[in-house]
Coordinates of C-alpha atoms in Angstrom, one line a residue:
Chain A
M282 CA 15.2 4.7 -5.5
Y283 CA 15.3 4.6 -1.7
R284 CA 12.0 5.0 0.0
V285 CA 11.0 6.0 3.4
N286 CA 9.1 3.4 5.5
P287 CA 5.4 4.5 5.4
I288 CA 4.8 3.8 9.1
A289 CA 7.7 6.1 10.0
L290 CA 6.3 8.7 7.7
W291 CA 2.8 8.5 9.3
G292 CA 4.4 8.9 12.7
I293 CA 6.4 11.9 11.7
F294 CA 3.3 13.5 10.1
A295 CA 1.1 12.9 13.1
V296 CA 3.7 14.4 15.5
A297 CA 4.4 17.3 13.2
L298 CA 0.7 18.1 12.7
V299 CA 0.0 18.1 16.4
V300 CA 3.0 20.4 17.1
A301 CA 2.1 22.7 14.2
C302 CA -1.5 23.0 15.3
A303 CA -0.6 23.8 18.9
W304 CA 2.1 26.2 17.8
S305 CA -0.2 28.0 15.4
L306 CA -2.8 28.4 18.2
V307 CA -0.5 30.1 20.6
T308 CA 1.4 32.3 18.2
G309 CA 0.1 35.5 16.6
A310 CA -0.3 39.2 17.2
L311 CA -1.6 38.3 20.6
H312 CA 0.7 35.7 22.3
I313 CA -1.2 33.1 24.3
P314 CA 0.8 31.1 26.9
S315 CA 0.6 27.4 26.3
R316 CA -0.7 27.0 29.9
E317 CA -3.8 29.0 28.8
L318 CA -4.2 26.9 25.7
V319 CA -4.3 23.7 27.7
A320 CA -6.8 25.2 30.1
V321 CA -9.1 26.3 27.3
L322 CA -8.9 22.9 25.6
K323 CA -9.7 21.3 29.0
Q324 CA -12.7 23.5 29.4
G325 CA -13.8 22.7 26.0
L326 CA -13.7 19.0 26.8
G327 CA -15.8 19.5 29.9
F328 CA -13.1 19.5 32.6
S329 CA -13.3 22.3 35.1
A330 CA -10.3 24.5 35.0
A331 CA -8.2 25.3 38.1
E332 CA -8.4 29.0 37.4
P333 CA -10.5 30.8 34.8
V334 CA -8.9 31.8 31.6
P335 CA -9.1 35.5 30.7
L336 CA -12.1 36.1 28.4
H337 CA -10.2 37.9 25.6
L338 CA -7.7 34.9 25.4
E339 CA -10.5 32.4 25.3
I340 CA -12.4 34.3 22.5
T341 CA -9.2 34.8 20.5
L342 CA -8.5 31.0 20.7
L343 CA -12.0 29.6 20.2
Q344 CA -13.5 32.2 17.8
I345 CA -10.6 33.4 15.8
R346 CA -7.6 31.0 15.8
L347 CA -9.3 27.6 16.1
P348 CA -11.7 28.1 13.1
R349 CA -8.9 29.5 11.1
L350 CA -6.7 26.5 12.0
V351 CA -9.5 24.1 11.0
M352 CA -9.9 26.1 7.7
A353 CA -6.2 25.8 7.0
L354 CA -6.2 22.1 7.7
L355 CA -9.3 21.5 5.5
V356 CA -8.2 23.7 2.6
G357 CA -4.6 22.3 2.7
A358 CA -5.8 18.7 2.7
A359 CA -8.3 19.3 -0.1
L360 CA -5.9 21.0 -2.4
A361 CA -3.1 18.5 -2.0
L362 CA -5.4 15.5 -2.2
S363 CA -7.1 16.8 -5.3
G364 CA -3.7 17.5 -6.9
A365 CA -2.6 13.9 -6.3
A366 CA -5.8 12.5 -7.8
I367 CA -5.8 14.7 -10.9
Q368 CA -2.1 13.9 -11.5
G369 CA -3.0 10.2 -11.4
L370 CA -6.0 10.6 -13.7
F371 CA -4.0 12.6 -16.3
R372 CA -1.0 10.3 -15.8
N373 CA 1.0 13.4 -15.6
P374 CA 3.0 14.6 -12.5
L375 CA 2.7 18.2 -13.7
A376 CA -1.1 18.3 -13.9
D377 CA -3.0 20.3 -11.4
P378 CA -6.6 20.7 -10.5
G379 CA -6.7 24.0 -12.4
L380 CA -6.5 22.1 -15.7
I381 CA -10.1 21.0 -15.4
G382 CA -11.2 24.6 -15.0
V383 CA -11.8 24.9 -11.3
S384 CA -9.6 27.8 -10.6
S385 CA -10.5 29.9 -13.7
G386 CA -14.2 29.3 -13.1
A387 CA -13.9 30.2 -9.5
A388 CA -12.0 33.3 -10.3
L389 CA -14.6 34.4 -12.8
G390 CA -17.4 33.8 -10.2
A391 CA -15.5 35.7 -7.5
V392 CA -14.5 38.6 -9.7
S393 CA -18.0 39.0 -11.1
I394 CA -19.3 39.4 -7.6
I395 CA -16.6 41.8 -6.6
V396 CA -17.0 44.0 -9.7
L397 CA -20.7 43.7 -10.5
G398 CA -22.0 43.0 -6.9
D399 CA -23.4 46.5 -6.5
T400 CA -25.0 46.6 -10.0
L401 CA -25.9 43.5 -12.0
F402 CA -25.8 41.0 -9.2
S403 CA -27.1 43.3 -6.4
S404 CA -30.2 41.2 -5.7
W405 CA -28.1 38.1 -5.5
V406 CA -25.7 39.8 -3.1
W407 CA -28.7 41.0 -1.1
L408 CA -30.1 37.4 -1.0
S409 CA -27.0 35.5 0.0
G410 CA -25.4 38.2 2.1
R411 CA -21.8 37.4 3.2
W412 CA -21.7 34.2 1.3
A413 CA -22.4 35.8 -2.1
L414 CA -18.8 35.5 -3.2
P415 CA -18.0 31.9 -2.0
I416 CA -21.2 30.5 -3.4
A417 CA -20.7 32.3 -6.7
A418 CA -17.1 31.1 -7.0
F419 CA -18.0 27.5 -6.1
V420 CA -21.0 27.4 -8.5
A421 CA -18.9 29.0 -11.3
S422 CA -16.1 26.5 -10.8
L423 CA -18.4 23.5 -10.9
I424 CA -20.1 24.9 -14.1
T425 CA -16.7 25.4 -15.8
T426 CA -15.7 21.8 -14.9
L427 CA -18.9 20.4 -16.2
V428 CA -18.6 22.3 -19.5
I429 CA -15.1 21.0 -20.0
Y430 CA -16.1 17.5 -19.0
R431 CA -19.1 17.5 -21.4
I432 CA -16.9 18.7 -24.3
A433 CA -14.4 15.9 -23.7
T434 CA -17.0 13.1 -23.3
R435 CA -18.6 11.5 -26.4
S436 CA -20.9 8.5 -26.1
G437 CA -19.8 7.9 -22.5
Y438 CA -16.1 7.9 -23.4
T439 CA -14.0 10.7 -21.8
Q440 CA -10.8 11.4 -23.7
V441 CA -8.3 12.6 -21.3
A442 CA -6.3 14.4 -24.0
T443 CA -9.4 16.3 -25.2
L444 CA -10.2 17.1 -21.5
L445 CA -6.8 18.8 -21.2
L446 CA -7.2 20.7 -24.5
A447 CA -10.7 21.7 -23.7
G448 CA -9.5 22.8 -20.3
I449 CA -6.9 25.1 -21.9
A450 CA -9.5 26.7 -24.2
I451 CA -12.2 27.2 -21.6
N452 CA -9.6 28.5 -19.1
A453 CA -8.5 31.0 -21.7
I454 CA -12.1 32.1 -22.2
A455 CA -12.8 32.4 -18.5
G456 CA -9.5 34.2 -18.1
A457 CA -10.5 36.7 -20.8
A458 CA -13.8 37.4 -19.1
T459 CA -12.1 37.8 -15.8
G460 CA -9.6 40.2 -17.4
L461 CA -12.5 42.2 -18.9
L462 CA -14.1 42.6 -15.5
T463 CA -10.8 43.6 -14.0
F464 CA -10.5 46.2 -16.7
I465 CA -13.8 47.9 -15.8
A466 CA -13.2 47.6 -12.0
D467 CA -12.6 50.6 -9.9
D468 CA -9.6 51.0 -7.5
S469 CA -11.2 49.5 -4.4
E470 CA -12.6 46.6 -6.4
L471 CA -9.1 46.0 -8.0
R472 CA -7.7 45.8 -4.5
S473 CA -10.2 43.1 -3.5
I474 CA -9.5 41.2 -6.7
T475 CA -5.8 41.3 -6.1
F476 CA -6.2 40.2 -2.5
W477 CA -8.6 37.3 -3.4
S478 CA -6.3 36.1 -6.2
M479 CA -3.4 35.8 -3.8
G480 CA -5.3 33.7 -1.3
S481 CA -6.1 34.4 2.3
L482 CA -7.6 32.6 5.3
T483 CA -8.3 35.9 7.1
Q484 CA -12.1 35.5 7.0
S485 CA -12.5 32.2 8.7
S486 CA -15.4 31.9 11.1
W487 CA -17.1 28.8 12.4
Q488 CA -20.0 29.6 10.0
D489 CA -17.5 29.5 7.1
V490 CA -16.0 26.3 8.3
A491 CA -19.5 24.8 8.7
A492 CA -20.6 25.9 5.2
M493 CA -17.4 24.5 3.6
L494 CA -17.2 21.3 5.6
P495 CA -19.4 19.0 3.6
F496 CA -17.9 20.0 0.3
I497 CA -14.4 19.1 1.5
L498 CA -15.2 16.3 3.8
I499 CA -17.0 14.2 1.2
P500 CA -14.1 14.2 -1.3
L501 CA -11.6 13.8 1.5
L502 CA -13.4 10.5 2.5
L503 CA -14.3 9.2 -0.9
L504 CA -11.3 10.0 -3.1
P505 CA -8.9 7.6 -1.3
L506 CA -11.4 4.8 -2.3
F507 CA -10.3 5.3 -5.9
A508 CA -6.6 4.7 -5.1
P509 CA -6.3 1.1 -6.6
A510 CA -8.1 2.3 -9.8
L511 CA -5.7 5.3 -10.1
N512 CA -2.8 2.9 -9.8
G513 CA -4.3 1.0 -12.8
F514 CA -4.8 4.3 -14.7
L515 CA -1.1 5.0 -14.5
M516 CA -0.6 2.1 -17.0
G517 CA -3.3 3.5 -19.3
E518 CA -7.1 3.4 -19.4
A519 CA -7.2 0.1 -21.4
V520 CA -5.0 -1.7 -18.7
A521 CA -7.2 -0.2 -16.0
E522 CA -10.3 -1.6 -17.7
H523 CA -8.8 -5.0 -18.2
L524 CA -7.9 -5.1 -14.5
G525 CA -11.6 -4.8 -13.9
F526 CA -12.0 -1.2 -12.8
P527 CA -15.2 0.6 -14.0
I528 CA -13.2 3.3 -15.7
R529 CA -16.1 5.6 -16.8
W530 CA -17.4 5.7 -13.3
V531 CA -13.9 6.3 -11.9
K532 CA -13.2 9.2 -14.2
R533 CA -16.5 10.8 -13.5
C534 CA -16.2 10.5 -9.8
I535 CA -12.6 11.8 -9.6
I536 CA -13.4 14.8 -11.7
L537 CA -16.5 15.7 -9.8
L538 CA -15.0 15.1 -6.3
T539 CA -11.8 17.1 -7.1
A540 CA -13.9 19.9 -8.6
M541 CA -16.0 20.0 -5.5
A542 CA -13.1 20.0 -3.1
V543 CA -11.0 22.6 -4.9
G544 CA -14.1 24.7 -5.8
A545 CA -15.0 24.9 -2.1
A546 CA -11.4 25.6 -1.1
V547 CA -10.9 28.4 -3.6
A548 CA -14.4 29.8 -2.9
F549 CA -13.5 30.4 0.8
S550 CA -9.8 31.1 0.7
G551 CA -9.0 32.5 -2.7
V552 CA -6.4 31.1 -5.1
I553 CA -3.7 29.2 -3.2
G554 CA -1.4 27.7 -5.9
F555 CA 1.6 25.4 -5.6
L556 CA 0.2 23.1 -2.9
G557 CA -1.8 20.8 -5.2
L558 CA 1.1 20.5 -7.7
V559 CA 4.0 20.1 -5.4
V560 CA 2.9 18.1 -2.3
P561 CA 2.1 14.9 -4.3
H562 CA 5.2 15.4 -6.3
L563 CA 7.4 15.6 -3.1
L564 CA 5.7 12.7 -1.5
R565 CA 6.1 10.5 -4.6
L566 CA 9.9 11.0 -4.3
V567 CA 9.7 9.8 -0.7
I568 CA 7.1 7.1 -0.5
G569 CA 6.6 6.1 -4.2
P570 CA 3.7 6.5 -6.5
D571 CA 1.3 4.0 -5.0
H572 CA -2.0 6.0 -4.5
R573 CA -3.1 3.9 -1.6
L574 CA -0.4 5.6 0.4
L575 CA 0.0 8.8 -1.7
L576 CA -3.6 10.0 -1.4
P577 CA -3.9 10.0 2.4
A578 CA -0.3 11.2 2.8
S579 CA -0.9 14.1 0.4
A580 CA -4.0 15.2 2.4
L581 CA -2.0 15.1 5.7
C582 CA 1.1 16.8 4.3
G583 CA -1.1 19.5 2.6
A584 CA -2.9 20.2 5.8
L585 CA 0.4 20.4 7.7
L586 CA 2.1 22.7 5.1
L587 CA -0.8 25.1 4.9
T588 CA -1.1 25.4 8.7
V589 CA 2.6 26.3 8.9
A590 CA 2.3 28.7 6.0
D591 CA -0.7 30.4 7.5
M592 CA 1.2 30.8 10.8
F593 CA 3.9 32.7 8.9
A594 CA 1.3 34.7 7.0
R595 CA -0.1 35.9 10.3
T596 CA 3.1 36.6 12.1
V597 CA 5.8 37.8 9.7
V598 CA 4.5 41.3 9.4
A599 CA 2.1 41.3 12.4
P600 CA -0.3 42.9 13.0
A601 CA -0.7 43.1 9.2
E602 CA -1.0 39.9 7.2
L603 CA 0.7 38.5 4.1
P604 CA -1.5 36.7 1.5
I605 CA -0.9 33.0 2.1
G606 CA -0.6 32.3 -1.6
L607 CA 2.6 34.4 -1.6
I608 CA 4.0 32.6 1.4
M609 CA 3.4 29.2 -0.2
A610 CA 5.3 30.3 -3.3
I611 CA 8.1 32.0 -1.4
I612 CA 8.8 29.0 0.8
G613 CA 7.8 26.3 -1.6
G614 CA 9.3 27.4 -4.9
P615 CA 13.0 27.5 -3.9
F616 CA 12.6 24.4 -1.8
F617 CA 11.2 22.5 -4.7
L618 CA 13.9 23.8 -7.0
A619 CA 16.6 22.7 -4.6
L620 CA 15.0 19.3 -4.5
L621 CA 15.0 19.0 -8.3
L622 CA 18.6 20.0 -8.5
S623 CA 19.9 17.8 -5.8
P624 CA 21.5 14.7 -7.4
A625 CA 20.3 12.3 -4.8
L626 CA 16.7 12.9 -5.4
K627 CA 16.3 13.0 -9.2
P628 CA 12.6 12.2 -9.8
G629 CA 13.3 8.7 -11.1
G630 CA 11.6 8.0 -14.4
V631 CA 9.3 11.0 -14.2
A632 CA 10.7 12.9 -17.2
Chain B
M127 CA -14.9 -21.9 -25.0
L128 CA -14.4 -18.4 -26.3
R129 CA -16.5 -17.6 -29.3
T130 CA -17.2 -14.7 -31.7
E131 CA -20.4 -14.7 -33.6
N132 CA -20.6 -12.6 -36.8
L133 CA -18.3 -10.1 -35.2
R134 CA -18.0 -6.9 -37.2
I135 CA -16.2 -3.8 -36.1
S136 CA -16.4 -0.7 -38.1
L137 CA -15.5 3.0 -38.1
T138 CA -18.5 5.2 -38.0
N139 CA -16.9 8.6 -37.9
K140 CA -17.0 10.0 -41.4
R141 CA -14.0 12.2 -40.9
I142 CA -11.8 9.2 -40.1
T143 CA -13.2 6.9 -42.8
D144 CA -11.7 7.7 -46.1
K145 CA -14.5 7.8 -48.6
R146 CA -12.3 6.3 -51.3
T147 CA -11.6 3.1 -49.4
T148 CA -14.3 0.5 -50.1
T149 CA -14.5 -1.0 -46.6
P150 CA -14.7 0.9 -43.3
H151 CA -14.8 -2.5 -41.5
L152 CA -11.8 -3.2 -39.3
V153 CA -13.1 -6.7 -38.6
E154 CA -15.5 -8.2 -41.1
N155 CA -17.9 -10.9 -40.1
V156 CA -15.6 -13.1 -38.0
S157 CA -17.0 -16.2 -36.4
L158 CA -14.4 -18.1 -34.5
A159 CA -14.2 -20.5 -31.6
F160 CA -11.1 -20.6 -29.4
N161 CA -10.6 -23.9 -27.6
P162 CA -9.3 -24.4 -24.1
G163 CA -5.9 -25.9 -23.8
E164 CA -4.8 -24.4 -27.1
L165 CA -2.5 -21.6 -28.0
T166 CA -4.0 -19.8 -31.0
L167 CA -1.8 -17.4 -32.9
I168 CA -3.2 -14.6 -35.0
L169 CA -1.0 -13.5 -37.9
G170 CA -1.5 -10.9 -40.5
A171 CA -0.1 -7.7 -42.1
N172 CA 0.0 -4.4 -40.3
G173 CA -3.5 -3.0 -40.1
A174 CA -5.2 -6.4 -40.8
G175 CA -7.4 -6.0 -37.7
K176 CA -5.6 -8.4 -35.4
S177 CA -5.4 -6.0 -32.4
T178 CA -9.0 -4.8 -33.0
L179 CA -10.1 -8.5 -32.9
L180 CA -8.1 -9.1 -29.7
N181 CA -9.6 -6.1 -28.1
A182 CA -13.1 -7.5 -28.9
L183 CA -12.1 -10.9 -27.5
A184 CA -11.1 -9.1 -24.3
G185 CA -14.6 -7.6 -24.0
T186 CA -13.2 -4.1 -23.9
R187 CA -16.2 -1.9 -23.3
V188 CA -14.7 1.6 -23.3
R189 CA -13.5 2.1 -26.8
H190 CA -13.1 5.0 -29.2
P191 CA -16.5 6.5 -29.9
A192 CA -16.0 6.1 -33.6
L193 CA -15.7 2.3 -33.3
Q194 CA -18.8 0.3 -33.6
Q195 CA -19.1 -3.3 -32.7
Q196 CA -21.8 -5.7 -34.0
G197 CA -22.1 -9.4 -33.2
R198 CA -21.3 -11.1 -29.9
V199 CA -18.3 -12.5 -28.1
T200 CA -19.1 -15.2 -25.5
L201 CA -17.1 -17.0 -22.9
D202 CA -18.6 -20.3 -21.8
N203 CA -21.8 -19.3 -23.5
Q204 CA -22.2 -16.1 -21.6
D205 CA -22.0 -12.7 -23.5
L206 CA -18.9 -10.8 -22.4
A207 CA -20.9 -7.6 -22.4
Q208 CA -23.0 -9.1 -19.5
F209 CA -20.0 -10.1 -17.3
P210 CA -19.6 -7.8 -14.3
A211 CA -16.2 -6.0 -14.9
K212 CA -14.5 -7.5 -11.8
A213 CA -15.7 -11.0 -12.5
L214 CA -14.4 -10.8 -16.1
A215 CA -11.1 -9.4 -14.8
R216 CA -10.7 -12.5 -12.7
R217 CA -11.0 -14.8 -15.7
R218 CA -9.5 -12.9 -18.5
A219 CA -6.1 -11.1 -18.7
V220 CA -4.9 -8.9 -21.5
M221 CA -1.3 -7.9 -22.4
P222 CA -1.4 -4.8 -24.6
Q223 CA 1.2 -4.1 -27.3
Q224 CA 2.6 -1.3 -25.2
V225 CA 2.3 -0.2 -21.6
Q226 CA 3.6 3.2 -20.9
L227 CA 4.2 3.7 -17.2
D228 CA 6.3 6.8 -16.3
F229 CA 5.8 6.7 -12.6
P230 CA 8.5 5.0 -10.5
F231 CA 6.7 1.9 -9.3
K232 CA 8.9 -1.0 -8.2
V233 CA 8.8 -4.1 -10.4
H234 CA 7.1 -6.1 -7.7
E235 CA 4.4 -3.4 -7.3
V236 CA 3.6 -3.5 -11.0
I237 CA 3.2 -7.3 -10.9
A238 CA 1.1 -7.1 -7.8
M239 CA -1.3 -4.8 -9.6
G240 CA -2.3 -7.9 -11.6
R241 CA -4.0 -9.0 -8.4
S242 CA -6.1 -5.9 -8.0
P243 CA -9.4 -7.7 -9.2
Y244 CA -9.0 -9.8 -6.0
G245 CA -8.9 -6.9 -3.5
M246 CA -7.0 -7.8 -0.3
D247 CA -6.2 -11.4 -1.1
S248 CA -3.9 -13.4 1.2
Q249 CA -2.6 -15.3 -1.8
S250 CA -1.6 -12.3 -3.8
Q251 CA 1.9 -12.0 -2.3
R252 CA 2.7 -15.6 -3.0
I253 CA 1.3 -15.5 -6.5
T254 CA 3.2 -12.3 -7.3
D255 CA 6.4 -14.0 -6.1
Q256 CA 5.7 -17.1 -8.2
A257 CA 4.9 -15.1 -11.3
M258 CA 8.2 -13.2 -10.9
A259 CA 10.1 -16.4 -10.5
L260 CA 8.4 -17.9 -13.6
L261 CA 9.4 -15.0 -15.8
E262 CA 12.8 -14.8 -14.2
V263 CA 12.4 -11.2 -13.2
D264 CA 12.8 -11.7 -9.5
H265 CA 16.3 -10.1 -9.5
L266 CA 14.7 -6.9 -10.8
Q267 CA 11.9 -6.8 -8.2
H268 CA 13.2 -3.7 -6.3
R269 CA 14.1 -1.8 -9.4
D270 CA 12.0 1.2 -10.6
Y271 CA 9.9 0.0 -13.5
P272 CA 10.7 3.0 -15.8
S273 CA 14.5 2.3 -15.5
L274 CA 14.1 -1.2 -17.1
S275 CA 14.9 -1.9 -20.7
G276 CA 12.1 -2.5 -23.1
G277 CA 12.5 -6.3 -23.0
E278 CA 12.6 -6.4 -19.2
Q279 CA 9.5 -4.2 -19.1
Q280 CA 7.7 -6.6 -21.4
R281 CA 8.6 -9.6 -19.2
V282 CA 7.4 -7.7 -16.1
Q283 CA 4.1 -6.9 -17.9
L284 CA 3.7 -10.6 -18.8
A285 CA 4.2 -11.6 -15.2
R286 CA 1.5 -9.1 -14.2
V287 CA -0.9 -10.4 -16.8
L288 CA -0.3 -14.1 -15.7
A289 CA -0.7 -13.1 -12.0
Q290 CA -4.1 -11.8 -12.9
I291 CA -5.4 -15.2 -13.8
W292 CA -3.0 -17.3 -11.9
P293 CA -4.3 -20.8 -11.1
H294 CA -5.4 -21.2 -7.5
G295 CA -3.5 -24.4 -7.7
D296 CA -3.1 -25.9 -4.2
K297 CA -6.6 -24.9 -3.3
P298 CA -9.1 -27.4 -4.5
R299 CA -12.0 -26.0 -6.5
P300 CA -15.1 -25.3 -4.5
Q301 CA -17.3 -28.4 -4.6
A302 CA -20.4 -26.4 -5.4
D303 CA -19.1 -25.8 -8.9
H304 CA -19.3 -29.4 -9.9
E305 CA -22.5 -30.2 -8.0
A306 CA -24.4 -27.4 -9.8
G307 CA -23.4 -29.1 -13.0
H308 CA -21.5 -26.0 -14.2
T309 CA -19.4 -26.4 -17.1
K310 CA -15.8 -25.7 -16.3
R311 CA -15.0 -22.0 -15.9
H312 CA -12.3 -21.3 -18.4
R313 CA -9.7 -18.6 -18.0
V314 CA -8.6 -16.5 -21.0
L315 CA -5.1 -15.2 -21.8
L316 CA -4.9 -12.6 -24.6
L317 CA -1.5 -11.3 -25.8
D318 CA -0.7 -8.6 -28.3
E319 CA 2.8 -8.9 -29.7
C320 CA 4.2 -10.0 -26.4
T321 CA 7.7 -10.8 -27.8
S322 CA 8.3 -7.7 -29.8
A323 CA 11.0 -6.3 -27.6
L324 CA 12.7 -9.6 -26.6
D325 CA 16.0 -11.1 -27.6
P326 CA 15.7 -14.5 -29.4
A327 CA 16.4 -16.5 -26.3
H328 CA 13.7 -14.7 -24.3
Q329 CA 11.3 -15.0 -27.2
H330 CA 11.5 -18.7 -26.8
Q331 CA 11.4 -18.5 -23.0
V332 CA 8.3 -16.4 -23.0
L333 CA 6.4 -18.5 -25.6
D334 CA 7.5 -21.7 -23.7
I335 CA 6.0 -20.2 -20.5
I336 CA 2.8 -19.2 -22.3
K337 CA 2.5 -22.9 -23.6
Q338 CA 3.0 -24.2 -20.0
F339 CA 0.4 -21.7 -18.8
T340 CA -2.1 -23.0 -21.4
T341 CA -3.4 -25.8 -19.3
P342 CA -6.7 -27.6 -20.3
D343 CA -8.8 -24.8 -18.6
V344 CA -7.0 -21.9 -20.2
I345 CA -7.8 -20.4 -23.6
S346 CA -4.8 -18.6 -25.0
C347 CA -4.7 -16.3 -28.0
A348 CA -1.7 -14.2 -29.1
V349 CA -1.1 -11.8 -31.9
L350 CA 2.4 -12.5 -33.3
H351 CA 4.5 -11.4 -36.2
D352 CA 7.4 -13.9 -36.1
L353 CA 6.7 -16.7 -38.6
P354 CA 9.3 -19.2 -37.3
L355 CA 8.0 -18.7 -33.7
A356 CA 4.5 -19.2 -34.9
A357 CA 5.4 -22.5 -36.6
R358 CA 7.2 -23.7 -33.5
Y359 CA 4.7 -22.8 -30.8
G360 CA 1.2 -22.4 -32.3
D361 CA -1.3 -25.1 -31.7
R362 CA -3.4 -23.3 -34.2
V363 CA -2.7 -20.4 -36.5
I364 CA -5.2 -17.9 -38.0
L365 CA -4.2 -15.7 -40.9
M366 CA -6.0 -12.4 -41.2
K367 CA -6.2 -9.9 -44.1
Q368 CA -8.3 -6.7 -44.3
G369 CA -10.4 -7.8 -41.3
R370 CA -11.2 -11.3 -42.6
V371 CA -9.9 -14.7 -41.7
I372 CA -8.3 -16.2 -44.7
A373 CA -6.8 -19.3 -43.3
D374 CA -7.3 -21.3 -40.0
G375 CA -5.7 -24.5 -38.9
T376 CA -2.5 -26.1 -37.6
P377 CA 0.7 -24.4 -38.4
R378 CA 1.5 -27.1 -41.0
Q379 CA -1.8 -26.6 -42.7
V380 CA -1.8 -22.8 -42.6
L381 CA 1.7 -21.7 -43.0
T382 CA 2.2 -22.5 -46.7
A383 CA 3.9 -20.4 -49.3
D384 CA 0.7 -19.7 -51.1
N385 CA -1.1 -18.5 -47.9
L386 CA 1.8 -16.4 -46.8
A387 CA 2.0 -14.8 -50.2
A388 CA -1.7 -14.0 -50.0
T389 CA -1.5 -12.6 -46.5
Y390 CA 1.7 -10.6 -46.6
D391 CA 2.8 -10.1 -50.2
L392 CA 5.8 -12.2 -49.2
R393 CA 7.8 -14.8 -51.0
T394 CA 8.8 -17.7 -48.7
R395 CA 10.3 -21.1 -48.8
I396 CA 9.0 -23.8 -46.4
L397 CA 11.6 -26.3 -45.4
Q398 CA 11.7 -29.4 -43.3
H399 CA 14.5 -30.6 -41.1
Q400 CA 14.8 -33.9 -39.3
E401 CA 15.8 -32.3 -36.0
V402 CA 12.4 -30.4 -35.7
D403 CA 8.9 -31.6 -36.4
H404 CA 7.5 -28.2 -37.5
P405 CA 7.9 -26.4 -40.7
I406 CA 10.8 -23.9 -41.1
I407 CA 9.8 -20.7 -42.8
V408 CA 12.4 -18.7 -44.7
G409 CA 11.3 -15.3 -45.9
L410 CA 12.9 -14.4 -49.3
G411 CA 11.5 -11.0 -50.0
R412 CA 8.5 -9.1 -51.2
A413 CA 6.4 -10.8 -53.9
T414 CA 5.8 -7.5 -55.8
H415 CA 8.5 -4.9 -56.3
R416 CA 7.9 -1.3 -56.6
G417 CA 11.5 0.0 -56.5
L418 CA 12.5 3.6 -56.1
P419 CA 10.9 6.1 -58.4

């Protein structure tokens, strides 16, 4: 199958990302002329501006849009990169990070706080304040992943098939618990649950970015190091071991790093589906399955896609906002279907 | 030298072990020494423990939790369990019975993966090309691997495996090796039914290549089912039954009608022909008949 030259692809991505970032900063309910954007950026870099920028524009840019943009970039990169890594580990292009329990665990954590925050967990909410929900979602997602991982690991050997089956069972249990909480929730809580489960970047402040940053940056920097091992994994664990990869260590690291990245992303922005599944899949059609290219390209493409989607989410029904999870599904679903149906781009060999 | 010392591999899981069977051992007390420069062929009925033995010879550490291994496997007097994973991968390559790869890697990328124990090595490109040329798969190099036929995939896998322990030919060995009085560092090639999907001509081609590859510093060991090929290409043949070695020697010594009857429950006739200097084995049928009920 024909492949795009990776250097050309990096170029396209880099240009597209810069354009998308700039565009997303100037558009919104309040239009900011690009002249002012440049002036604010100059100021930020220490140059003195020719004429001062109006304060309300500067605050909108630096305190509202910029943190939200950074959030979109980080969450998008984290979801797409984790998707690529998990698909490689499971040797399955249809796998997604939700399989190892991250999403259902996070959902249970979030819904518990929404529904029981004023009764059972009131002291916790009082202690952790505005971060009660993200922390609970993150911790719950990590616990779920660890439980599934423990079940699938016997005497140091992780059976990937068992991991998948255990994931299905634990996901069902967590889903039932979430359903039970939804059942006893009142109307306003139901609304919060719905909103959270459709994903949103509305609440993105610099504090949120700072709190999330380490949990996303560490996987973002470390996961690409496992690219050669993931290539070996695609031929089976035995082959990977015979090629000299420390496969126990690799499996453990990949599961923990993806759980960390996805857990943090879901904790702060709710459930944003589709990205982790489809971005790696699309890129594999274009640049091939080599993880040394695929992992960084997925991160870049995920960041780009979520930035664009968030721009739509903010502007389509402005001043109201659409949940970004919906936007992803509305744009991405038909696009992906068209791609599958187009005869030129049959996913070769991936049955 | 690759050695096994009292190697015993057994199933510990009670659910898997059938209580009625007398022996849960897949490999029973096997002590063997594999010599450099020799192609050793392991033959035996299905389930005789050939692949299990080969896996142990490979020093595979991550195995099914129900499998328990006792005894040692050593390469040049060093326990395989003590080799660092990467160092072992540079000296020992394994071709499994089946490699399932559903992702659309190009053929040359699959072969280049054989070089992954070496990191970014300037020689890797050259070695990948040479391995492709040796197996005559260079015309397939830009094809997607999953689109190849079973036999083509097998030859590509063999090229990958050979590339992993390719001789660093035109580079002289580091002097320090000899000065320190080290014994030679042997490389190990392990193959599990590497001809199962090949047509007759390619079966001969592949075994010919393996023979050429088995230079005096290479220890080769292959599991094989084809008796005529074994007689033609084996320097040494080992017959296994129920986890034990029941015959070991040159093809002429080992491949006798009596031994084959004991190993396989097979009636054979061993012939000689003046054009070839190895025994010709003709299978006649099963020794015992059970017929339809």
